[in-house]
């Protein structure tokens, strides 16, 4: 009876991870972000943040590569480079938080930060002009710490670029390249912290196809969306992530 219960829990955890990977890939392909917002709340509840975060890092880093060439052609390079530079300043702090803090505390942090960023976006906040380089670097540092700790660095960066004069294509391209660039720094930190275990690598191979399918479909959907639809879906993704990240829902999600 005990073994059967363990197997049932493992099957449920794997099914949750597969669904989360597909939905995360769908969000990433459409908007350029959202993989962490969708995958981490679900997968962290089923597997724990120290497994879910490195799994997402692996599958996203590998499967986003075919989309990089198009993103480079449509990105806004100056803002992107400043944001990436700031992110690398924040990544060491994020790795430290992931390796040392209580998992429940990390998940509450996901919820609080996500809700705060969503409220700012939905308030109609817009930047009157492109911010100065120090502000861009600061936003990047916050996003880098959030990416390394819980793989949810999207909210501050999305707020920044959606509030700017950039067109949706440039926003999406910047987001794709930003998270790919910060993945390299986070991977070094994860390796030093011993987070790339055999179980993590095996799970990445299992959920990779689900993520790839979602990524492909999301990219196709983006081509048919207007700017209003793009913004609305981006907001909805953040709202859904805020809800799913609540630890009080563990009894439902697990």
PDB file of N, CA and C in Angstrom, residues 120-212:
ATOM      1  N   UNK A 120       1.089  47.073 -11.135  1.00  0.00           N
ATOM      2  CA  UNK A 120       1.737  48.201 -11.791  1.00  0.00           C
ATOM      3  C   UNK A 120       1.386  48.245 -13.275  1.00  0.00           C
ATOM      4  N   UNK A 121       1.411  47.099 -13.916  1.00  0.00           N
ATOM      5  CA  UNK A 121       1.074  47.044 -15.339  1.00  0.00           C
ATOM      6  C   UNK A 121      -0.370  47.465 -15.597  1.00  0.00           C
ATOM      7  N   UNK A 122      -1.294  46.909 -14.804  1.00  0.00           N
ATOM      8  CA  UNK A 122      -2.717  47.146 -15.042  1.00  0.00           C
ATOM      9  C   UNK A 122      -3.152  48.548 -14.615  1.00  0.00           C
ATOM     10  N   UNK A 123      -2.314  49.245 -13.866  1.00  0.00           N
ATOM     11  CA  UNK A 123      -2.640  50.610 -13.473  1.00  0.00           C
ATOM     12  C   UNK A 123      -2.553  51.577 -14.650  1.00  0.00           C
ATOM     13  N   UNK A 124      -2.014  51.091 -15.762  1.00  0.00           N
ATOM     14  CA  UNK A 124      -1.837  51.950 -16.928  1.00  0.00           C
ATOM     15  C   UNK A 124      -0.516  52.682 -16.929  1.00  0.00           C
ATOM     16  N   UNK A 125       0.381  52.273 -16.040  1.00  0.00           N
ATOM     17  CA  UNK A 125       1.685  52.927 -15.945  1.00  0.00           C
ATOM     18  C   UNK A 125       2.437  52.828 -17.266  1.00  0.00           C
ATOM     19  N   UNK A 126       2.944  53.954 -17.732  1.00  0.00           N
ATOM     20  CA  UNK A 126       3.745  53.981 -18.956  1.00  0.00           C
ATOM     21  C   UNK A 126       4.939  54.913 -18.744  1.00  0.00           C
ATOM     22  N   UNK A 127       6.055  54.527 -19.283  1.00  0.00           N
ATOM     23  CA  UNK A 127       7.240  55.371 -19.205  1.00  0.00           C
ATOM     24  C   UNK A 127       7.115  56.490 -20.233  1.00  0.00           C
ATOM     25  N   UNK A 128       7.332  57.754 -19.833  1.00  0.00           N
ATOM     26  CA  UNK A 128       7.209  58.867 -20.791  1.00  0.00           C
ATOM     27  C   UNK A 128       8.284  58.833 -21.871  1.00  0.00           C
ATOM     28  N   UNK A 129       9.402  58.207 -21.536  1.00  0.00           N
ATOM     29  CA  UNK A 129      10.495  58.098 -22.502  1.00  0.00           C
ATOM     30  C   UNK A 129      11.385  56.937 -22.063  1.00  0.00           C
ATOM     31  N   UNK A 130      12.333  56.612 -22.889  1.00  0.00           N
ATOM     32  CA  UNK A 130      13.250  55.534 -22.541  1.00  0.00           C
ATOM     33  C   UNK A 130      14.071  55.929 -21.311  1.00  0.00           C
ATOM     34  N   UNK A 131      14.069  55.110 -20.259  1.00  0.00           N
ATOM     35  CA  UNK A 131      14.799  55.476 -19.030  1.00  0.00           C
ATOM     36  C   UNK A 131      16.299  55.561 -19.261  1.00  0.00           C
ATOM     37  N   UNK A 132      16.968  56.218 -18.335  1.00  0.00           N
ATOM     38  CA  UNK A 132      18.411  56.344 -18.414  1.00  0.00           C
ATOM     39  C   UNK A 132      19.072  55.003 -18.103  1.00  0.00           C
ATOM     40  N   UNK A 133      20.321  54.813 -18.545  1.00  0.00           N
ATOM     41  CA  UNK A 133      21.016  53.533 -18.345  1.00  0.00           C
ATOM     42  C   UNK A 133      21.030  53.013 -16.905  1.00  0.00           C
ATOM     43  N   UNK A 134      21.247  53.857 -15.861  1.00  0.00           N
ATOM     44  CA  UNK A 134      21.250  53.311 -14.500  1.00  0.00           C
ATOM     45  C   UNK A 134      19.930  52.640 -14.113  1.00  0.00           C
ATOM     46  N   UNK A 135      18.804  53.202 -14.572  1.00  0.00           N
ATOM     47  CA  UNK A 135      17.504  52.602 -14.274  1.00  0.00           C
ATOM     48  C   UNK A 135      17.360  51.253 -14.976  1.00  0.00           C
ATOM     49  N   UNK A 136      17.834  51.174 -16.207  1.00  0.00           N
ATOM     50  CA  UNK A 136      17.774  49.914 -16.950  1.00  0.00           C
ATOM     51  C   UNK A 136      18.613  48.847 -16.268  1.00  0.00           C
ATOM     52  N   UNK A 137      19.798  49.216 -15.831  1.00  0.00           N
ATOM     53  CA  UNK A 137      20.675  48.266 -15.136  1.00  0.00           C
ATOM     54  C   UNK A 137      20.041  47.807 -13.829  1.00  0.00           C
ATOM     55  N   UNK A 138      19.403  48.706 -13.110  1.00  0.00           N
ATOM     56  CA  UNK A 138      18.772  48.355 -11.842  1.00  0.00           C
ATOM     57  C   UNK A 138      17.637  47.350 -12.044  1.00  0.00           C
ATOM     58  N   UNK A 139      16.810  47.580 -13.061  1.00  0.00           N
ATOM     59  CA  UNK A 139      15.733  46.638 -13.367  1.00  0.00           C
ATOM     60  C   UNK A 139      16.327  45.272 -13.737  1.00  0.00           C
ATOM     61  N   UNK A 140      17.397  45.289 -14.502  1.00  0.00           N
ATOM     62  CA  UNK A 140      18.055  44.039 -14.875  1.00  0.00           C
ATOM     63  C   UNK A 140      18.577  43.292 -13.665  1.00  0.00           C
ATOM     64  N   UNK A 141      19.123  44.015 -12.680  1.00  0.00           N
ATOM     65  CA  UNK A 141      19.651  43.367 -11.478  1.00  0.00           C
ATOM     66  C   UNK A 141      18.539  42.686 -10.684  1.00  0.00           C
ATOM     67  N   UNK A 142      17.399  43.348 -10.563  1.00  0.00           N
ATOM     68  CA  UNK A 142      16.263  42.747  -9.869  1.00  0.00           C
ATOM     69  C   UNK A 142      15.798  41.494 -10.612  1.00  0.00           C
ATOM     70  N   UNK A 143      15.685  41.595 -11.925  1.00  0.00           N
ATOM     71  CA  UNK A 143      15.243  40.463 -12.729  1.00  0.00           C
ATOM     72  C   UNK A 143      16.238  39.312 -12.656  1.00  0.00           C
ATOM     73  N   UNK A 144      17.537  39.625 -12.639  1.00  0.00           N
ATOM     74  CA  UNK A 144      18.549  38.575 -12.549  1.00  0.00           C
ATOM     75  C   UNK A 144      18.443  37.806 -11.254  1.00  0.00           C
ATOM     76  N   UNK A 145      18.230  38.515 -10.148  1.00  0.00           N
ATOM     77  CA  UNK A 145      18.080  37.839  -8.854  1.00  0.00           C
ATOM     78  C   UNK A 145      16.832  36.969  -8.834  1.00  0.00           C
ATOM     79  N   UNK A 146      15.741  37.462  -9.406  1.00  0.00           N
ATOM     80  CA  UNK A 146      14.502  36.691  -9.440  1.00  0.00           C
ATOM     81  C   UNK A 146      14.619  35.477 -10.362  1.00  0.00           C
ATOM     82  N   UNK A 147      15.314  35.639 -11.479  1.00  0.00           N
ATOM     83  CA  UNK A 147      15.490  34.530 -12.414  1.00  0.00           C
ATOM     84  C   UNK A 147      16.309  33.411 -11.788  1.00  0.00           C
ATOM     85  N   UNK A 148      17.405  33.760 -11.147  1.00  0.00           N
ATOM     86  CA  UNK A 148      18.275  32.746 -10.564  1.00  0.00           C
ATOM     87  C   UNK A 148      17.639  32.057  -9.375  1.00  0.00           C
ATOM     88  N   UNK A 149      16.805  32.767  -8.624  1.00  0.00           N
ATOM     89  CA  UNK A 149      16.244  32.184  -7.409  1.00  0.00           C
ATOM     90  C   UNK A 149      15.016  31.325  -7.683  1.00  0.00           C
ATOM     91  N   UNK A 150      14.104  31.820  -8.521  1.00  0.00           N
ATOM     92  CA  UNK A 150      12.858  31.091  -8.741  1.00  0.00           C
ATOM     93  C   UNK A 150      12.466  30.996 -10.217  1.00  0.00           C
ATOM     94  N   UNK A 151      13.392  31.342 -11.132  1.00  0.00           N
ATOM     95  CA  UNK A 151      13.120  31.293 -12.571  1.00  0.00           C
ATOM     96  C   UNK A 151      11.923  32.153 -12.968  1.00  0.00           C
ATOM     97  N   UNK A 152      11.665  33.215 -12.233  1.00  0.00           N
ATOM     98  CA  UNK A 152      10.573  34.126 -12.550  1.00  0.00           C
ATOM     99  C   UNK A 152      11.122  35.550 -12.568  1.00  0.00           C
ATOM    100  N   UNK A 153      11.949  35.841 -13.546  1.00  0.00           N
ATOM    101  CA  UNK A 153      12.499  37.176 -13.678  1.00  0.00           C
ATOM    102  C   UNK A 153      11.695  38.046 -14.613  1.00  0.00           C
ATOM    103  N   UNK A 154      10.610  37.513 -15.159  1.00  0.00           N
ATOM    104  CA  UNK A 154       9.839  38.237 -16.155  1.00  0.00           C
ATOM    105  C   UNK A 154       9.152  39.503 -15.692  1.00  0.00           C
ATOM    106  N   UNK A 155       8.461  39.505 -14.536  1.00  0.00           N
ATOM    107  CA  UNK A 155       7.650  40.672 -14.188  1.00  0.00           C
ATOM    108  C   UNK A 155       8.358  42.025 -14.257  1.00  0.00           C
ATOM    109  N   UNK A 156       9.521  42.236 -13.621  1.00  0.00           N
ATOM    110  CA  UNK A 156      10.113  43.572 -13.711  1.00  0.00           C
ATOM    111  C   UNK A 156      10.533  43.956 -15.127  1.00  0.00           C
ATOM    112  N   UNK A 157      11.007  42.974 -15.892  1.00  0.00           N
ATOM    113  CA  UNK A 157      11.440  43.252 -17.261  1.00  0.00           C
ATOM    114  C   UNK A 157      10.242  43.521 -18.165  1.00  0.00           C
ATOM    115  N   UNK A 158       9.178  42.754 -17.967  1.00  0.00           N
ATOM    116  CA  UNK A 158       7.969  42.958 -18.763  1.00  0.00           C
ATOM    117  C   UNK A 158       7.361  44.320 -18.470  1.00  0.00           C
ATOM    118  N   UNK A 159       7.292  44.691 -17.198  1.00  0.00           N
ATOM    119  CA  UNK A 159       6.789  46.013 -16.833  1.00  0.00           C
ATOM    120  C   UNK A 159       7.609  47.095 -17.522  1.00  0.00           C
ATOM    121  N   UNK A 160       8.904  46.930 -17.502  1.00  0.00           N
ATOM    122  CA  UNK A 160       9.815  47.923 -18.087  1.00  0.00           C
ATOM    123  C   UNK A 160       9.586  48.076 -19.586  1.00  0.00           C
ATOM    124  N   UNK A 161       9.597  46.949 -20.306  1.00  0.00           N
ATOM    125  CA  UNK A 161       9.509  47.038 -21.765  1.00  0.00           C
ATOM    126  C   UNK A 161       8.090  47.252 -22.278  1.00  0.00           C
ATOM    127  N   UNK A 162       7.074  46.712 -21.611  1.00  0.00           N
ATOM    128  CA  UNK A 162       5.705  46.987 -22.034  1.00  0.00           C
ATOM    129  C   UNK A 162       5.317  48.438 -21.751  1.00  0.00           C
ATOM    130  N   UNK A 163       5.979  49.048 -20.789  1.00  0.00           N
ATOM    131  CA  UNK A 163       5.704  50.447 -20.454  1.00  0.00           C
ATOM    132  C   UNK A 163       6.492  51.417 -21.328  1.00  0.00           C
ATOM    133  N   UNK A 164       7.363  50.888 -22.156  1.00  0.00           N
ATOM    134  CA  UNK A 164       8.209  51.724 -23.011  1.00  0.00           C
ATOM    135  C   UNK A 164       7.562  51.880 -24.389  1.00  0.00           C
ATOM    136  N   UNK A 165       8.146  52.716 -25.257  1.00  0.00           N
ATOM    137  CA  UNK A 165       7.586  52.896 -26.606  1.00  0.00           C
ATOM    138  C   UNK A 165       7.846  51.724 -27.560  1.00  0.00           C
ATOM    139  N   UNK A 166       8.498  50.667 -27.111  1.00  0.00           N
ATOM    140  CA  UNK A 166       8.844  49.561 -27.995  1.00  0.00           C
ATOM    141  C   UNK A 166       7.596  48.845 -28.523  1.00  0.00           C
ATOM    142  N   UNK A 167       7.654  48.400 -29.771  1.00  0.00           N
ATOM    143  CA  UNK A 167       6.576  47.623 -30.376  1.00  0.00           C
ATOM    144  C   UNK A 167       6.589  46.198 -29.814  1.00  0.00           C
ATOM    145  N   UNK A 168       5.445  45.491 -29.870  1.00  0.00           N
ATOM    146  CA  UNK A 168       5.387  44.122 -29.344  1.00  0.00           C
ATOM    147  C   UNK A 168       6.465  43.189 -29.903  1.00  0.00           C
ATOM    148  N   UNK A 169       6.785  43.314 -31.187  1.00  0.00           N
ATOM    149  CA  UNK A 169       7.809  42.434 -31.757  1.00  0.00           C
ATOM    150  C   UNK A 169       9.163  42.661 -31.102  1.00  0.00           C
ATOM    151  N   UNK A 170       9.486  43.924 -30.846  1.00  0.00           N
ATOM    152  CA  UNK A 170      10.759  44.239 -30.201  1.00  0.00           C
ATOM    153  C   UNK A 170      10.745  43.802 -28.740  1.00  0.00           C
ATOM    154  N   UNK A 171       9.608  43.983 -28.055  1.00  0.00           N
ATOM    155  CA  UNK A 171       9.484  43.545 -26.664  1.00  0.00           C
ATOM    156  C   UNK A 171       9.700  42.036 -26.574  1.00  0.00           C
ATOM    157  N   UNK A 172       9.009  41.301 -27.434  1.00  0.00           N
ATOM    158  CA  UNK A 172       9.123  39.836 -27.420  1.00  0.00           C
ATOM    159  C   UNK A 172      10.550  39.409 -27.727  1.00  0.00           C
ATOM    160  N   UNK A 173      11.183  40.043 -28.715  1.00  0.00           N
ATOM    161  CA  UNK A 173      12.558  39.692 -29.074  1.00  0.00           C
ATOM    162  C   UNK A 173      13.514  39.987 -27.921  1.00  0.00           C
ATOM    163  N   UNK A 174      13.358  41.152 -27.286  1.00  0.00           N
ATOM    164  CA  UNK A 174      14.206  41.494 -26.143  1.00  0.00           C
ATOM    165  C   UNK A 174      14.061  40.482 -25.017  1.00  0.00           C
ATOM    166  N   UNK A 175      12.828  40.060 -24.756  1.00  0.00           N
ATOM    167  CA  UNK A 175      12.586  39.104 -23.679  1.00  0.00           C
ATOM    168  C   UNK A 175      13.216  37.747 -23.986  1.00  0.00           C
ATOM    169  N   UNK A 176      13.073  37.292 -25.222  1.00  0.00           N
ATOM    170  CA  UNK A 176      13.667  36.006 -25.610  1.00  0.00           C
ATOM    171  C   UNK A 176      15.177  36.036 -25.391  1.00  0.00           C
ATOM    172  N   UNK A 177      15.824  37.099 -25.850  1.00  0.00           N
ATOM    173  CA  UNK A 177      17.280  37.184 -25.756  1.00  0.00           C
ATOM    174  C   UNK A 177      17.745  37.475 -24.337  1.00  0.00           C
ATOM    175  N   UNK A 178      16.974  38.254 -23.592  1.00  0.00           N
ATOM    176  CA  UNK A 178      17.346  38.552 -22.211  1.00  0.00           C
ATOM    177  C   UNK A 178      17.408  37.281 -21.378  1.00  0.00           C
ATOM    178  N   UNK A 179      16.362  36.466 -21.464  1.00  0.00           N
ATOM    179  CA  UNK A 179      16.329  35.260 -20.636  1.00  0.00           C
ATOM    180  C   UNK A 179      17.333  34.213 -21.101  1.00  0.00           C
ATOM    181  N   UNK A 180      17.618  34.199 -22.402  1.00  0.00           N
ATOM    182  CA  UNK A 180      18.660  33.288 -22.868  1.00  0.00           C
ATOM    183  C   UNK A 180      20.018  33.718 -22.332  1.00  0.00           C
ATOM    184  N   UNK A 181      20.290  35.018 -22.352  1.00  0.00           N
ATOM    185  CA  UNK A 181      21.581  35.528 -21.866  1.00  0.00           C
ATOM    186  C   UNK A 181      21.751  35.300 -20.367  1.00  0.00           C
ATOM    187  N   UNK A 182      20.686  35.518 -19.604  1.00  0.00           N
ATOM    188  CA  UNK A 182      20.798  35.335 -18.155  1.00  0.00           C
ATOM    189  C   UNK A 182      20.845  33.865 -17.763  1.00  0.00           C
ATOM    190  N   UNK A 183      20.350  33.001 -18.640  1.00  0.00           N
ATOM    191  CA  UNK A 183      20.398  31.567 -18.352  1.00  0.00           C
ATOM    192  C   UNK A 183      21.834  31.089 -18.178  1.00  0.00           C
ATOM    193  N   UNK A 184      22.740  31.608 -18.988  1.00  0.00           N
ATOM    194  CA  UNK A 184      24.141  31.181 -18.900  1.00  0.00           C
ATOM    195  C   UNK A 184      24.716  31.489 -17.524  1.00  0.00           C
ATOM    196  N   UNK A 185      24.455  32.684 -17.014  1.00  0.00           N
ATOM    197  CA  UNK A 185      24.952  33.036 -15.693  1.00  0.00           C
ATOM    198  C   UNK A 185      24.306  32.208 -14.600  1.00  0.00           C
ATOM    199  N   UNK A 186      22.999  31.991 -14.712  1.00  0.00           N
ATOM    200  CA  UNK A 186      22.307  31.180 -13.714  1.00  0.00           C
ATOM    201  C   UNK A 186      22.811  29.737 -13.731  1.00  0.00           C
ATOM    202  N   UNK A 187      23.118  29.221 -14.918  1.00  0.00           N
ATOM    203  CA  UNK A 187      23.599  27.838 -15.028  1.00  0.00           C
ATOM    204  C   UNK A 187      24.915  27.652 -14.277  1.00  0.00           C
ATOM    205  N   UNK A 188      25.802  28.631 -14.370  1.00  0.00           N
ATOM    206  CA  UNK A 188      27.069  28.546 -13.631  1.00  0.00           C
ATOM    207  C   UNK A 188      26.804  28.512 -12.133  1.00  0.00           C
ATOM    208  N   UNK A 189      25.904  29.380 -11.687  1.00  0.00           N
ATOM    209  CA  UNK A 189      25.568  29.408 -10.275  1.00  0.00           C
ATOM    210  C   UNK A 189      24.925  28.117  -9.807  1.00  0.00           C
ATOM    211  N   UNK A 190      24.020  27.567 -10.608  1.00  0.00           N
ATOM    212  CA  UNK A 190      23.357  26.311 -10.255  1.00  0.00           C
ATOM    213  C   UNK A 190      24.375  25.175 -10.153  1.00  0.00           C
ATOM    214  N   UNK A 191      25.328  25.154 -11.100  1.00  0.00           N
ATOM    215  CA  UNK A 191      26.340  24.105 -11.086  1.00  0.00           C
ATOM    216  C   UNK A 191      27.194  24.185  -9.822  1.00  0.00           C
ATOM    217  N   UNK A 192      27.586  25.384  -9.452  1.00  0.00           N
ATOM    218  CA  UNK A 192      28.397  25.568  -8.250  1.00  0.00           C
ATOM    219  C   UNK A 192      27.624  25.185  -6.991  1.00  0.00           C
ATOM    220  N   UNK A 193      26.302  25.364  -7.030  1.00  0.00           N
ATOM    221  CA  UNK A 193      25.466  25.025  -5.879  1.00  0.00           C
ATOM    222  C   UNK A 193      25.054  23.556  -5.876  1.00  0.00           C
ATOM    223  N   UNK A 194      25.479  22.788  -6.895  1.00  0.00           N
ATOM    224  CA  UNK A 194      25.170  21.364  -6.940  1.00  0.00           C
ATOM    225  C   UNK A 194      23.729  21.045  -7.281  1.00  0.00           C
ATOM    226  N   UNK A 195      23.068  21.910  -8.032  1.00  0.00           N
ATOM    227  CA  UNK A 195      21.647  21.712  -8.329  1.00  0.00           C
ATOM    228  C   UNK A 195      21.396  20.860  -9.572  1.00  0.00           C
ATOM    229  N   UNK A 196      22.425  20.639 -10.391  1.00  0.00           N
ATOM    230  CA  UNK A 196      22.254  19.811 -11.590  1.00  0.00           C
ATOM    231  C   UNK A 196      22.508  18.344 -11.243  1.00  0.00           C
ATOM    232  N   UNK A 197      21.527  17.718 -10.659  1.00  0.00           N
ATOM    233  CA  UNK A 197      21.639  16.315 -10.269  1.00  0.00           C
ATOM    234  C   UNK A 197      21.200  15.404 -11.411  1.00  0.00           C
ATOM    235  N   UNK A 198      21.437  14.114 -11.247  1.00  0.00           N
ATOM    236  CA  UNK A 198      20.995  13.158 -12.251  1.00  0.00           C
ATOM    237  C   UNK A 198      19.487  13.168 -12.418  1.00  0.00           C
ATOM    238  N   UNK A 199      18.756  13.307 -11.314  1.00  0.00           N
ATOM    239  CA  UNK A 199      17.292  13.342 -11.379  1.00  0.00           C
ATOM    240  C   UNK A 199      16.810  14.559 -12.156  1.00  0.00           C
ATOM    241  N   UNK A 200      17.473  15.687 -11.985  1.00  0.00           N
ATOM    242  CA  UNK A 200      17.106  16.907 -12.702  1.00  0.00           C
ATOM    243  C   UNK A 200      17.324  16.732 -14.199  1.00  0.00           C
ATOM    244  N   UNK A 201      18.463  16.184 -14.583  1.00  0.00           N
ATOM    245  CA  UNK A 201      18.754  15.972 -16.005  1.00  0.00           C
ATOM    246  C   UNK A 201      17.768  14.996 -16.634  1.00  0.00           C
ATOM    247  N   UNK A 202      17.427  13.930 -15.904  1.00  0.00           N
ATOM    248  CA  UNK A 202      16.471  12.947 -16.421  1.00  0.00           C
ATOM    249  C   UNK A 202      15.094  13.570 -16.600  1.00  0.00           C
ATOM    250  N   UNK A 203      14.684  14.367 -15.644  1.00  0.00           N
ATOM    251  CA  UNK A 203      13.378  15.008 -15.731  1.00  0.00           C
ATOM    252  C   UNK A 203      13.335  16.024 -16.874  1.00  0.00           C
ATOM    253  N   UNK A 204      14.445  16.704 -17.106  1.00  0.00           N
ATOM    254  CA  UNK A 204      14.504  17.654 -18.220  1.00  0.00           C
ATOM    255  C   UNK A 204      14.290  16.948 -19.558  1.00  0.00           C
ATOM    256  N   UNK A 205      14.840  15.766 -19.697  1.00  0.00           N
ATOM    257  CA  UNK A 205      14.646  14.991 -20.924  1.00  0.00           C
ATOM    258  C   UNK A 205      13.193  14.566 -21.093  1.00  0.00           C
ATOM    259  N   UNK A 206      12.525  14.293 -19.991  1.00  0.00           N
ATOM    260  CA  UNK A 206      11.134  13.841 -20.051  1.00  0.00           C
ATOM    261  C   UNK A 206      10.189  14.977 -20.404  1.00  0.00           C
ATOM    262  N   UNK A 207      10.380  16.139 -19.794  1.00  0.00           N
ATOM    263  CA  UNK A 207       9.446  17.241 -20.018  1.00  0.00           C
ATOM    264  C   UNK A 207       9.817  18.097 -21.228  1.00  0.00           C
ATOM    265  N   UNK A 208      11.007  17.910 -21.771  1.00  0.00           N
ATOM    266  CA  UNK A 208      11.452  18.701 -22.911  1.00  0.00           C
ATOM    267  C   UNK A 208      10.503  18.677 -24.095  1.00  0.00           C
ATOM    268  N   UNK A 209      10.032  17.502 -24.549  1.00  0.00           N
ATOM    269  CA  UNK A 209       9.116  17.476 -25.700  1.00  0.00           C
ATOM    270  C   UNK A 209       7.825  18.257 -25.464  1.00  0.00           C
ATOM    271  N   UNK A 210       7.295  18.213 -24.250  1.00  0.00           N
ATOM    272  CA  UNK A 210       6.075  18.961 -23.942  1.00  0.00           C
ATOM    273  C   UNK A 210       6.343  20.465 -24.042  1.00  0.00           C
ATOM    274  N   UNK A 211       7.489  20.884 -23.542  1.00  0.00           N
ATOM    275  CA  UNK A 211       7.863  22.301 -23.607  1.00  0.00           C
ATOM    276  C   UNK A 211       8.068  22.730 -25.062  1.00  0.00           C
ATOM    277  N   UNK A 212       8.731  21.894 -25.852  1.00  0.00           N
ATOM    278  CA  UNK A 212       8.989  22.212 -27.256  1.00  0.00           C
ATOM    279  C   UNK A 212       7.688  22.362 -28.038  1.00  0.00           C
TER     280      UNK A 212
END
